[in-house]
């Protein structure tokens, strides 16, 4: 159950990160693009943390 919850979180975060990257690619304003890139990086860190938790849960 716990691993499935983690995977669902990973899937939602991955989808959100893809959406943010898509929006950022269409931004003209440099500051807005930078802010979105920072948000994307934060979500990617969360995804990696979830992947680590998923591996630990398997142990």
C-alpha atoms as one frame of an Amber mdcrd trajectory, in Angstrom:
protein
   0.000   0.000   0.000   2.722   2.470   0.992   4.726   1.879  -2.204   1.607
   2.442  -4.316   0.942   5.747  -2.529   4.517   6.843  -3.180   4.222   5.881
  -6.857   0.993   7.869  -7.189   2.769  10.886  -5.710   5.670  10.416  -8.135
   3.242  10.204 -11.048   1.393  13.377 -10.000   4.642  15.266  -9.463   6.001
  14.122 -12.819   2.865  15.338 -14.556   3.063  18.689 -12.735   6.746  19.097
 -13.643   5.976  18.387 -17.305   3.184  20.957 -17.244   5.472  23.557 -15.661
   8.175  22.909 -18.280   5.624  23.268 -21.046   4.378  26.586 -19.672   7.951
  27.823 -19.132   8.854  27.054 -22.737   6.090  29.399 -23.895   7.031  32.249
 -21.558   8.543  35.404 -22.977   9.242  37.074 -19.637  12.674  35.939 -18.433
  11.796  36.304 -14.734   8.641  34.207 -15.117  10.576  31.534 -17.017  13.233
  31.502 -14.285  10.608  31.179 -11.538   8.990  28.271 -13.352  12.374  26.605
 -13.842  12.984  26.897 -10.098   9.577  25.332  -9.400  10.416  22.506 -11.792
  13.741  21.885 -10.037  11.985  21.763  -6.668   9.471  19.208  -7.923  12.308
  17.127  -9.392  14.008  17.084  -5.975  10.727  15.899  -4.444  10.449  13.140
  -7.051  13.971  11.939  -6.247  13.125  11.947  -2.551  10.032   9.862  -3.274
  12.072   7.424  -5.356  14.480   7.045  -2.429  11.553   6.457  -0.051  10.138
   3.861  -2.413  13.450   1.969  -2.421  13.653   2.121   1.367  10.073   0.850
   1.655  11.040  -2.211  -0.399  13.755  -3.111   2.112
